[in-house]
């Protein structure tokens, strides 16, 4: 069984909070890593791509965490995020 990356879950949770605080009239300063990862040209693109990244990563981790349990991916994701 693979070890669940709890550090990555924390990063995703923090990133999700950042995304939720983004408003179109705010400037967001991205470091080089973010720009390389998202290749974005606008705040809207950053928000959309960011949400897709969070969903993709959480689904991957949740799939590992579920490991044959009779739970939906959404239930496992909610547990991982502490909701």
PDB file of N, CA and C in Angstrom:
ATOM      1  N   UNK A   1       0.838  -1.186   0.000  1.00  0.00           N
ATOM      2  CA  UNK A   1       0.000   0.000   0.000  1.00  0.00           C
ATOM      3  C   UNK A   1       0.885   1.252   0.000  1.00  0.00           C
ATOM      4  N   UNK A   2       0.515   2.208  -0.843  1.00  0.00           N
ATOM      5  CA  UNK A   2       1.295   3.440  -0.913  1.00  0.00           C
ATOM      6  C   UNK A   2       1.017   4.322   0.295  1.00  0.00           C
ATOM      7  N   UNK A   3       2.054   5.041   0.711  1.00  0.00           N
ATOM      8  CA  UNK A   3       1.893   5.985   1.825  1.00  0.00           C
ATOM      9  C   UNK A   3       1.209   7.249   1.292  1.00  0.00           C
ATOM     10  N   UNK A   4       0.213   7.713   2.021  1.00  0.00           N
ATOM     11  CA  UNK A   4      -0.510   8.910   1.597  1.00  0.00           C
ATOM     12  C   UNK A   4       0.338  10.142   1.912  1.00  0.00           C
ATOM     13  N   UNK A   5       0.468  11.009   0.926  1.00  0.00           N
ATOM     14  CA  UNK A   5       1.308  12.205   1.051  1.00  0.00           C
ATOM     15  C   UNK A   5       0.540  13.315   1.771  1.00  0.00           C
ATOM     16  N   UNK A   6       0.601  13.294   3.102  1.00  0.00           N
ATOM     17  CA  UNK A   6      -0.142  14.282   3.891  1.00  0.00           C
ATOM     18  C   UNK A   6       0.411  15.693   3.695  1.00  0.00           C
ATOM     19  N   UNK A   7       1.711  15.798   3.424  1.00  0.00           N
ATOM     20  CA  UNK A   7       2.300  17.117   3.164  1.00  0.00           C
ATOM     21  C   UNK A   7       1.673  17.731   1.912  1.00  0.00           C
ATOM     22  N   UNK A   8       1.507  16.909   0.895  1.00  0.00           N
ATOM     23  CA  UNK A   8       0.906  17.385  -0.361  1.00  0.00           C
ATOM     24  C   UNK A   8      -0.549  17.800  -0.133  1.00  0.00           C
ATOM     25  N   UNK A   9      -1.259  17.063   0.706  1.00  0.00           N
ATOM     26  CA  UNK A   9      -2.641  17.421   1.028  1.00  0.00           C
ATOM     27  C   UNK A   9      -2.672  18.807   1.667  1.00  0.00           C
ATOM     28  N   UNK A  10      -1.740  19.057   2.587  1.00  0.00           N
ATOM     29  CA  UNK A  10      -1.645  20.374   3.218  1.00  0.00           C
ATOM     30  C   UNK A  10      -1.360  21.470   2.209  1.00  0.00           C
ATOM     31  N   UNK A  11      -0.457  21.186   1.273  1.00  0.00           N
ATOM     32  CA  UNK A  11      -0.143  22.163   0.229  1.00  0.00           C
ATOM     33  C   UNK A  11      -1.381  22.462  -0.609  1.00  0.00           C
ATOM     34  N   UNK A  12      -2.115  21.410  -0.963  1.00  0.00           N
ATOM     35  CA  UNK A  12      -3.312  21.589  -1.778  1.00  0.00           C
ATOM     36  C   UNK A  12      -4.372  22.385  -1.023  1.00  0.00           C
ATOM     37  N   UNK A  13      -4.495  22.129   0.266  1.00  0.00           N
ATOM     38  CA  UNK A  13      -5.461  22.865   1.095  1.00  0.00           C
ATOM     39  C   UNK A  13      -5.086  24.350   1.135  1.00  0.00           C
ATOM     40  N   UNK A  14      -3.794  24.628   1.340  1.00  0.00           N
ATOM     41  CA  UNK A  14      -3.321  26.020   1.349  1.00  0.00           C
ATOM     42  C   UNK A  14      -3.558  26.690  -0.003  1.00  0.00           C
ATOM     43  N   UNK A  15      -3.272  25.942  -1.059  1.00  0.00           N
ATOM     44  CA  UNK A  15      -3.425  26.480  -2.406  1.00  0.00           C
ATOM     45  C   UNK A  15      -4.896  26.763  -2.700  1.00  0.00           C
ATOM     46  N   UNK A  16      -5.770  25.886  -2.230  1.00  0.00           N
ATOM     47  CA  UNK A  16      -7.203  26.086  -2.413  1.00  0.00           C
ATOM     48  C   UNK A  16      -7.659  27.367  -1.709  1.00  0.00           C
ATOM     49  N   UNK A  17      -7.100  27.621  -0.522  1.00  0.00           N
ATOM     50  CA  UNK A  17      -7.435  28.854   0.202  1.00  0.00           C
ATOM     51  C   UNK A  17      -6.959  30.079  -0.575  1.00  0.00           C
ATOM     52  N   UNK A  18      -5.771  29.971  -1.164  1.00  0.00           N
ATOM     53  CA  UNK A  18      -5.262  31.065  -1.996  1.00  0.00           C
ATOM     54  C   UNK A  18      -6.208  31.313  -3.165  1.00  0.00           C
ATOM     55  N   UNK A  19      -6.611  30.238  -3.828  1.00  0.00           N
ATOM     56  CA  UNK A  19      -7.515  30.385  -4.966  1.00  0.00           C
ATOM     57  C   UNK A  19      -8.826  31.047  -4.555  1.00  0.00           C
ATOM     58  N   UNK A  20      -9.350  30.659  -3.410  1.00  0.00           N
ATOM     59  CA  UNK A  20     -10.636  31.216  -2.981  1.00  0.00           C
ATOM     60  C   UNK A  20     -10.516  32.691  -2.611  1.00  0.00           C
ATOM     61  N   UNK A  21      -9.304  33.146  -2.306  1.00  0.00           N
ATOM     62  CA  UNK A  21      -9.115  34.559  -1.956  1.00  0.00           C
ATOM     63  C   UNK A  21      -8.811  35.430  -3.173  1.00  0.00           C
ATOM     64  N   UNK A  22      -8.624  34.787  -4.311  1.00  0.00           N
ATOM     65  CA  UNK A  22      -8.295  35.532  -5.529  1.00  0.00           C
ATOM     66  C   UNK A  22      -9.538  36.260  -6.048  1.00  0.00           C
ATOM     67  N   UNK A  23      -9.387  37.540  -6.291  1.00  0.00           N
ATOM     68  CA  UNK A  23     -10.454  38.320  -6.928  1.00  0.00           C
ATOM     69  C   UNK A  23      -9.865  38.972  -8.163  1.00  0.00           C
ATOM     70  N   UNK A  24     -10.693  39.195  -9.143  1.00  0.00           N
ATOM     71  CA  UNK A  24     -10.181  39.669 -10.430  1.00  0.00           C
ATOM     72  C   UNK A  24      -9.509  41.035 -10.361  1.00  0.00           C
ATOM     73  N   UNK A  25      -9.826  41.834  -9.357  1.00  0.00           N
ATOM     74  CA  UNK A  25      -9.189  43.152  -9.287  1.00  0.00           C
ATOM     75  C   UNK A  25      -7.925  43.145  -8.424  1.00  0.00           C
ATOM     76  N   UNK A  26      -7.523  41.985  -7.956  1.00  0.00           N
ATOM     77  CA  UNK A  26      -6.293  41.885  -7.168  1.00  0.00           C
ATOM     78  C   UNK A  26      -5.158  41.410  -8.061  1.00  0.00           C
ATOM     79  N   UNK A  27      -3.975  41.932  -7.808  1.00  0.00           N
ATOM     80  CA  UNK A  27      -2.807  41.417  -8.513  1.00  0.00           C
ATOM     81  C   UNK A  27      -2.240  40.269  -7.706  1.00  0.00           C
ATOM     82  N   UNK A  28      -1.845  39.240  -8.387  1.00  0.00           N
ATOM     83  CA  UNK A  28      -1.278  38.075  -7.718  1.00  0.00           C
ATOM     84  C   UNK A  28       0.154  37.923  -8.202  1.00  0.00           C
ATOM     85  N   UNK A  29       1.082  37.896  -7.278  1.00  0.00           N
ATOM     86  CA  UNK A  29       2.486  37.744  -7.644  1.00  0.00           C
ATOM     87  C   UNK A  29       2.822  36.263  -7.588  1.00  0.00           C
ATOM     88  N   UNK A  30       3.233  35.748  -8.723  1.00  0.00           N
ATOM     89  CA  UNK A  30       3.549  34.329  -8.821  1.00  0.00           C
ATOM     90  C   UNK A  30       5.055  34.156  -8.864  1.00  0.00           C
ATOM     91  N   UNK A  31       5.538  33.121  -8.196  1.00  0.00           N
ATOM     92  CA  UNK A  31       6.966  32.842  -8.340  1.00  0.00           C
ATOM     93  C   UNK A  31       7.182  32.060  -9.632  1.00  0.00           C
ATOM     94  N   UNK A  32       8.452  31.877 -10.004  1.00  0.00           N
ATOM     95  CA  UNK A  32       8.769  31.218 -11.273  1.00  0.00           C
ATOM     96  C   UNK A  32       8.155  29.836 -11.374  1.00  0.00           C
ATOM     97  N   UNK A  33       8.131  29.116 -10.255  1.00  0.00           N
ATOM     98  CA  UNK A  33       7.591  27.755 -10.261  1.00  0.00           C
ATOM     99  C   UNK A  33       6.117  27.771 -10.676  1.00  0.00           C
ATOM    100  N   UNK A  34       5.344  28.684 -10.096  1.00  0.00           N
ATOM    101  CA  UNK A  34       3.924  28.778 -10.437  1.00  0.00           C
ATOM    102  C   UNK A  34       3.738  29.100 -11.915  1.00  0.00           C
ATOM    103  N   UNK A  35       4.537  30.050 -12.392  1.00  0.00           N
ATOM    104  CA  UNK A  35       4.402  30.461 -13.785  1.00  0.00           C
ATOM    105  C   UNK A  35       4.761  29.306 -14.712  1.00  0.00           C
ATOM    106  N   UNK A  36       5.834  28.589 -14.397  1.00  0.00           N
ATOM    107  CA  UNK A  36       6.218  27.437 -15.210  1.00  0.00           C
ATOM    108  C   UNK A  36       5.131  26.370 -15.194  1.00  0.00           C
ATOM    109  N   UNK A  37       4.580  26.137 -14.004  1.00  0.00           N
ATOM    110  CA  UNK A  37       3.613  25.052 -13.864  1.00  0.00           C
ATOM    111  C   UNK A  37       2.302  25.361 -14.581  1.00  0.00           C
ATOM    112  N   UNK A  38       1.877  26.614 -14.538  1.00  0.00           N
ATOM    113  CA  UNK A  38       0.563  26.947 -15.075  1.00  0.00           C
ATOM    114  C   UNK A  38       0.598  27.626 -16.438  1.00  0.00           C
ATOM    115  N   UNK A  39       1.700  28.252 -16.769  1.00  0.00           N
ATOM    116  CA  UNK A  39       1.811  28.990 -18.028  1.00  0.00           C
ATOM    117  C   UNK A  39       0.568  29.852 -18.246  1.00  0.00           C
ATOM    118  N   UNK A  40       0.286  30.705 -17.284  1.00  0.00           N
ATOM    119  CA  UNK A  40      -0.938  31.503 -17.339  1.00  0.00           C
ATOM    120  C   UNK A  40      -0.665  32.917 -17.816  1.00  0.00           C
ATOM    121  N   UNK A  41      -1.679  33.509 -18.392  1.00  0.00           N
ATOM    122  CA  UNK A  41      -1.559  34.891 -18.835  1.00  0.00           C
ATOM    123  C   UNK A  41      -2.522  35.799 -18.089  1.00  0.00           C
ATOM    124  N   UNK A  42      -3.475  35.235 -17.374  1.00  0.00           N
ATOM    125  CA  UNK A  42      -4.431  36.067 -16.647  1.00  0.00           C
ATOM    126  C   UNK A  42      -4.774  35.428 -15.310  1.00  0.00           C
ATOM    127  N   UNK A  43      -5.345  36.237 -14.439  1.00  0.00           N
ATOM    128  CA  UNK A  43      -5.768  35.753 -13.132  1.00  0.00           C
ATOM    129  C   UNK A  43      -6.856  34.692 -13.271  1.00  0.00           C
ATOM    130  N   UNK A  44      -7.741  34.889 -14.249  1.00  0.00           N
ATOM    131  CA  UNK A  44      -8.806  33.913 -14.478  1.00  0.00           C
ATOM    132  C   UNK A  44      -8.218  32.562 -14.880  1.00  0.00           C
ATOM    133  N   UNK A  45      -7.191  32.601 -15.740  1.00  0.00           N
ATOM    134  CA  UNK A  45      -6.521  31.362 -16.140  1.00  0.00           C
ATOM    135  C   UNK A  45      -5.869  30.695 -14.937  1.00  0.00           C
ATOM    136  N   UNK A  46      -5.219  31.501 -14.104  1.00  0.00           N
ATOM    137  CA  UNK A  46      -4.568  30.955 -12.913  1.00  0.00           C
ATOM    138  C   UNK A  46      -5.595  30.259 -12.027  1.00  0.00           C
ATOM    139  N   UNK A  47      -6.726  30.923 -11.820  1.00  0.00           N
ATOM    140  CA  UNK A  47      -7.786  30.361 -10.982  1.00  0.00           C
ATOM    141  C   UNK A  47      -8.298  29.044 -11.576  1.00  0.00           C
ATOM    142  N   UNK A  48      -8.616  29.053 -12.866  1.00  0.00           N
ATOM    143  CA  UNK A  48      -9.162  27.855 -13.525  1.00  0.00           C
ATOM    144  C   UNK A  48      -8.150  26.706 -13.516  1.00  0.00           C
ATOM    145  N   UNK A  49      -6.919  27.003 -13.925  1.00  0.00           N
ATOM    146  CA  UNK A  49      -5.888  25.962 -13.951  1.00  0.00           C
ATOM    147  C   UNK A  49      -5.572  25.474 -12.543  1.00  0.00           C
ATOM    148  N   UNK A  50      -5.585  26.393 -11.592  1.00  0.00           N
ATOM    149  CA  UNK A  50      -5.330  26.020 -10.203  1.00  0.00           C
ATOM    150  C   UNK A  50      -6.384  25.076  -9.671  1.00  0.00           C
ATOM    151  N   UNK A  51      -7.649  25.367  -9.955  1.00  0.00           N
ATOM    152  CA  UNK A  51      -8.740  24.494  -9.514  1.00  0.00           C
ATOM    153  C   UNK A  51      -8.603  23.113 -10.152  1.00  0.00           C
ATOM    154  N   UNK A  52      -8.220  23.072 -11.420  1.00  0.00           N
ATOM    155  CA  UNK A  52      -8.037  21.791 -12.111  1.00  0.00           C
ATOM    156  C   UNK A  52      -6.897  20.996 -11.484  1.00  0.00           C
ATOM    157  N   UNK A  53      -5.808  21.680 -11.153  1.00  0.00           N
ATOM    158  CA  UNK A  53      -4.667  21.010 -10.522  1.00  0.00           C
ATOM    159  C   UNK A  53      -5.071  20.414  -9.175  1.00  0.00           C
ATOM    160  N   UNK A  54      -5.767  21.208  -8.354  1.00  0.00           N
ATOM    161  CA  UNK A  54      -6.193  20.733  -7.037  1.00  0.00           C
ATOM    162  C   UNK A  54      -7.092  19.513  -7.193  1.00  0.00           C
ATOM    163  N   UNK A  55      -8.053  19.588  -8.097  1.00  0.00           N
ATOM    164  CA  UNK A  55      -8.979  18.469  -8.298  1.00  0.00           C
ATOM    165  C   UNK A  55      -8.235  17.218  -8.755  1.00  0.00           C
ATOM    166  N   UNK A  56      -7.329  17.376  -9.703  1.00  0.00           N
ATOM    167  CA  UNK A  56      -6.578  16.232 -10.237  1.00  0.00           C
ATOM    168  C   UNK A  56      -5.710  15.583  -9.156  1.00  0.00           C
ATOM    169  N   UNK A  57      -4.983  16.418  -8.418  1.00  0.00           N
ATOM    170  CA  UNK A  57      -4.104  15.892  -7.366  1.00  0.00           C
ATOM    171  C   UNK A  57      -4.898  15.235  -6.243  1.00  0.00           C
ATOM    172  N   UNK A  58      -5.996  15.881  -5.829  1.00  0.00           N
ATOM    173  CA  UNK A  58      -6.810  15.306  -4.757  1.00  0.00           C
ATOM    174  C   UNK A  58      -7.447  13.994  -5.187  1.00  0.00           C
ATOM    175  N   UNK A  59      -7.880  13.918  -6.429  1.00  0.00           N
ATOM    176  CA  UNK A  59      -8.444  12.662  -6.924  1.00  0.00           C
ATOM    177  C   UNK A  59      -7.405  11.550  -6.892  1.00  0.00           C
ATOM    178  N   UNK A  60      -6.179  11.884  -7.279  1.00  0.00           N
ATOM    179  CA  UNK A  60      -5.107  10.886  -7.284  1.00  0.00           C
ATOM    180  C   UNK A  60      -4.832  10.391  -5.862  1.00  0.00           C
ATOM    181  N   UNK A  61      -4.713  11.333  -4.918  1.00  0.00           N
ATOM    182  CA  UNK A  61      -4.433  10.968  -3.527  1.00  0.00           C
ATOM    183  C   UNK A  61      -5.619  10.222  -2.923  1.00  0.00           C
ATOM    184  N   UNK A  62      -6.828  10.695  -3.214  1.00  0.00           N
ATOM    185  CA  UNK A  62      -8.029  10.045  -2.673  1.00  0.00           C
ATOM    186  C   UNK A  62      -8.158   8.623  -3.191  1.00  0.00           C
ATOM    187  N   UNK A  63      -7.781   8.416  -4.430  1.00  0.00           N
ATOM    188  CA  UNK A  63      -7.834   7.073  -5.004  1.00  0.00           C
ATOM    189  C   UNK A  63      -6.893   6.136  -4.255  1.00  0.00           C
ATOM    190  N   UNK A  64      -5.707   6.639  -3.891  1.00  0.00           N
ATOM    191  CA  UNK A  64      -4.765   5.846  -3.092  1.00  0.00           C
ATOM    192  C   UNK A  64      -5.342   5.578  -1.708  1.00  0.00           C
ATOM    193  N   UNK A  65      -5.941   6.611  -1.107  1.00  0.00           N
ATOM    194  CA  UNK A  65      -6.458   6.498   0.260  1.00  0.00           C
ATOM    195  C   UNK A  65      -7.649   5.548   0.326  1.00  0.00           C
ATOM    196  N   UNK A  66      -8.438   5.537  -0.717  1.00  0.00           N
ATOM    197  CA  UNK A  66      -9.632   4.688  -0.740  1.00  0.00           C
ATOM    198  C   UNK A  66      -9.223   3.224  -0.715  1.00  0.00           C
ATOM    199  N   UNK A  67      -8.272   2.882  -1.539  1.00  0.00           N
ATOM    200  CA  UNK A  67      -7.657   1.551  -1.565  1.00  0.00           C
ATOM    201  C   UNK A  67      -8.675   0.420  -1.375  1.00  0.00           C
ATOM    202  N   UNK A  68      -9.693   0.412  -2.234  1.00  0.00           N
ATOM    203  CA  UNK A  68     -10.657  -0.676  -2.202  1.00  0.00           C
ATOM    204  C   UNK A  68     -11.801  -0.505  -1.220  1.00  0.00           C
ATOM    205  N   UNK A  69     -11.772   0.570  -0.429  1.00  0.00           N
ATOM    206  CA  UNK A  69     -12.874   0.787   0.514  1.00  0.00           C
ATOM    207  C   UNK A  69     -14.140   1.168  -0.260  1.00  0.00           C
ATOM    208  N   UNK A  70     -15.305   0.812   0.279  1.00  0.00           N
ATOM    209  CA  UNK A  70     -16.553   1.120  -0.422  1.00  0.00           C
ATOM    210  C   UNK A  70     -17.016   2.560  -0.195  1.00  0.00           C
ATOM    211  N   UNK A  71     -16.138   3.499  -0.451  1.00  0.00           N
ATOM    212  CA  UNK A  71     -16.469   4.919  -0.301  1.00  0.00           C
ATOM    213  C   UNK A  71     -16.312   5.580  -1.660  1.00  0.00           C
ATOM    214  N   UNK A  72     -17.046   6.651  -1.838  1.00  0.00           N
ATOM    215  CA  UNK A  72     -16.879   7.400  -3.082  1.00  0.00           C
ATOM    216  C   UNK A  72     -15.604   8.235  -2.990  1.00  0.00           C
ATOM    217  N   UNK A  73     -15.091   8.617  -4.146  1.00  0.00           N
ATOM    218  CA  UNK A  73     -13.909   9.471  -4.188  1.00  0.00           C
ATOM    219  C   UNK A  73     -14.195  10.792  -3.483  1.00  0.00           C
ATOM    220  N   UNK A  74     -15.417  11.307  -3.638  1.00  0.00           N
ATOM    221  CA  UNK A  74     -15.787  12.577  -3.001  1.00  0.00           C
ATOM    222  C   UNK A  74     -15.734  12.466  -1.477  1.00  0.00           C
ATOM    223  N   UNK A  75     -16.195  11.339  -0.931  1.00  0.00           N
ATOM    224  CA  UNK A  75     -16.155  11.137   0.524  1.00  0.00           C
ATOM    225  C   UNK A  75     -14.715  11.105   1.032  1.00  0.00           C
ATOM    226  N   UNK A  76     -13.864  10.395   0.316  1.00  0.00           N
ATOM    227  CA  UNK A  76     -12.462  10.281   0.730  1.00  0.00           C
ATOM    228  C   UNK A  76     -11.770  11.635   0.623  1.00  0.00           C
ATOM    229  N   UNK A  77     -12.064  12.370  -0.443  1.00  0.00           N
ATOM    230  CA  UNK A  77     -11.486  13.717  -0.605  1.00  0.00           C
ATOM    231  C   UNK A  77     -11.880  14.612   0.557  1.00  0.00           C
ATOM    232  N   UNK A  78     -13.145  14.567   0.937  1.00  0.00           N
ATOM    233  CA  UNK A  78     -13.631  15.396   2.046  1.00  0.00           C
ATOM    234  C   UNK A  78     -12.913  15.029   3.342  1.00  0.00           C
ATOM    235  N   UNK A  79     -12.693  13.743   3.558  1.00  0.00           N
ATOM    236  CA  UNK A  79     -11.963  13.300   4.753  1.00  0.00           C
ATOM    237  C   UNK A  79     -10.527  13.812   4.730  1.00  0.00           C
ATOM    238  N   UNK A  80      -9.885  13.727   3.575  1.00  0.00           N
ATOM    239  CA  UNK A  80      -8.497  14.175   3.451  1.00  0.00           C
ATOM    240  C   UNK A  80      -8.374  15.669   3.725  1.00  0.00           C
ATOM    241  N   UNK A  81      -9.368  16.431   3.305  1.00  0.00           N
ATOM    242  CA  UNK A  81      -9.336  17.878   3.507  1.00  0.00           C
ATOM    243  C   UNK A  81      -9.873  18.281   4.871  1.00  0.00           C
ATOM    244  N   UNK A  82     -10.315  17.303   5.636  1.00  0.00           N
ATOM    245  CA  UNK A  82     -10.794  17.588   6.983  1.00  0.00           C
ATOM    246  C   UNK A  82     -12.130  18.305   7.005  1.00  0.00           C
ATOM    247  N   UNK A  83     -12.998  17.957   6.068  1.00  0.00           N
ATOM    248  CA  UNK A  83     -14.319  18.623   6.001  1.00  0.00           C
ATOM    249  C   UNK A  83     -15.391  17.691   6.500  1.00  0.00           C
TER     250      UNK A  83
END
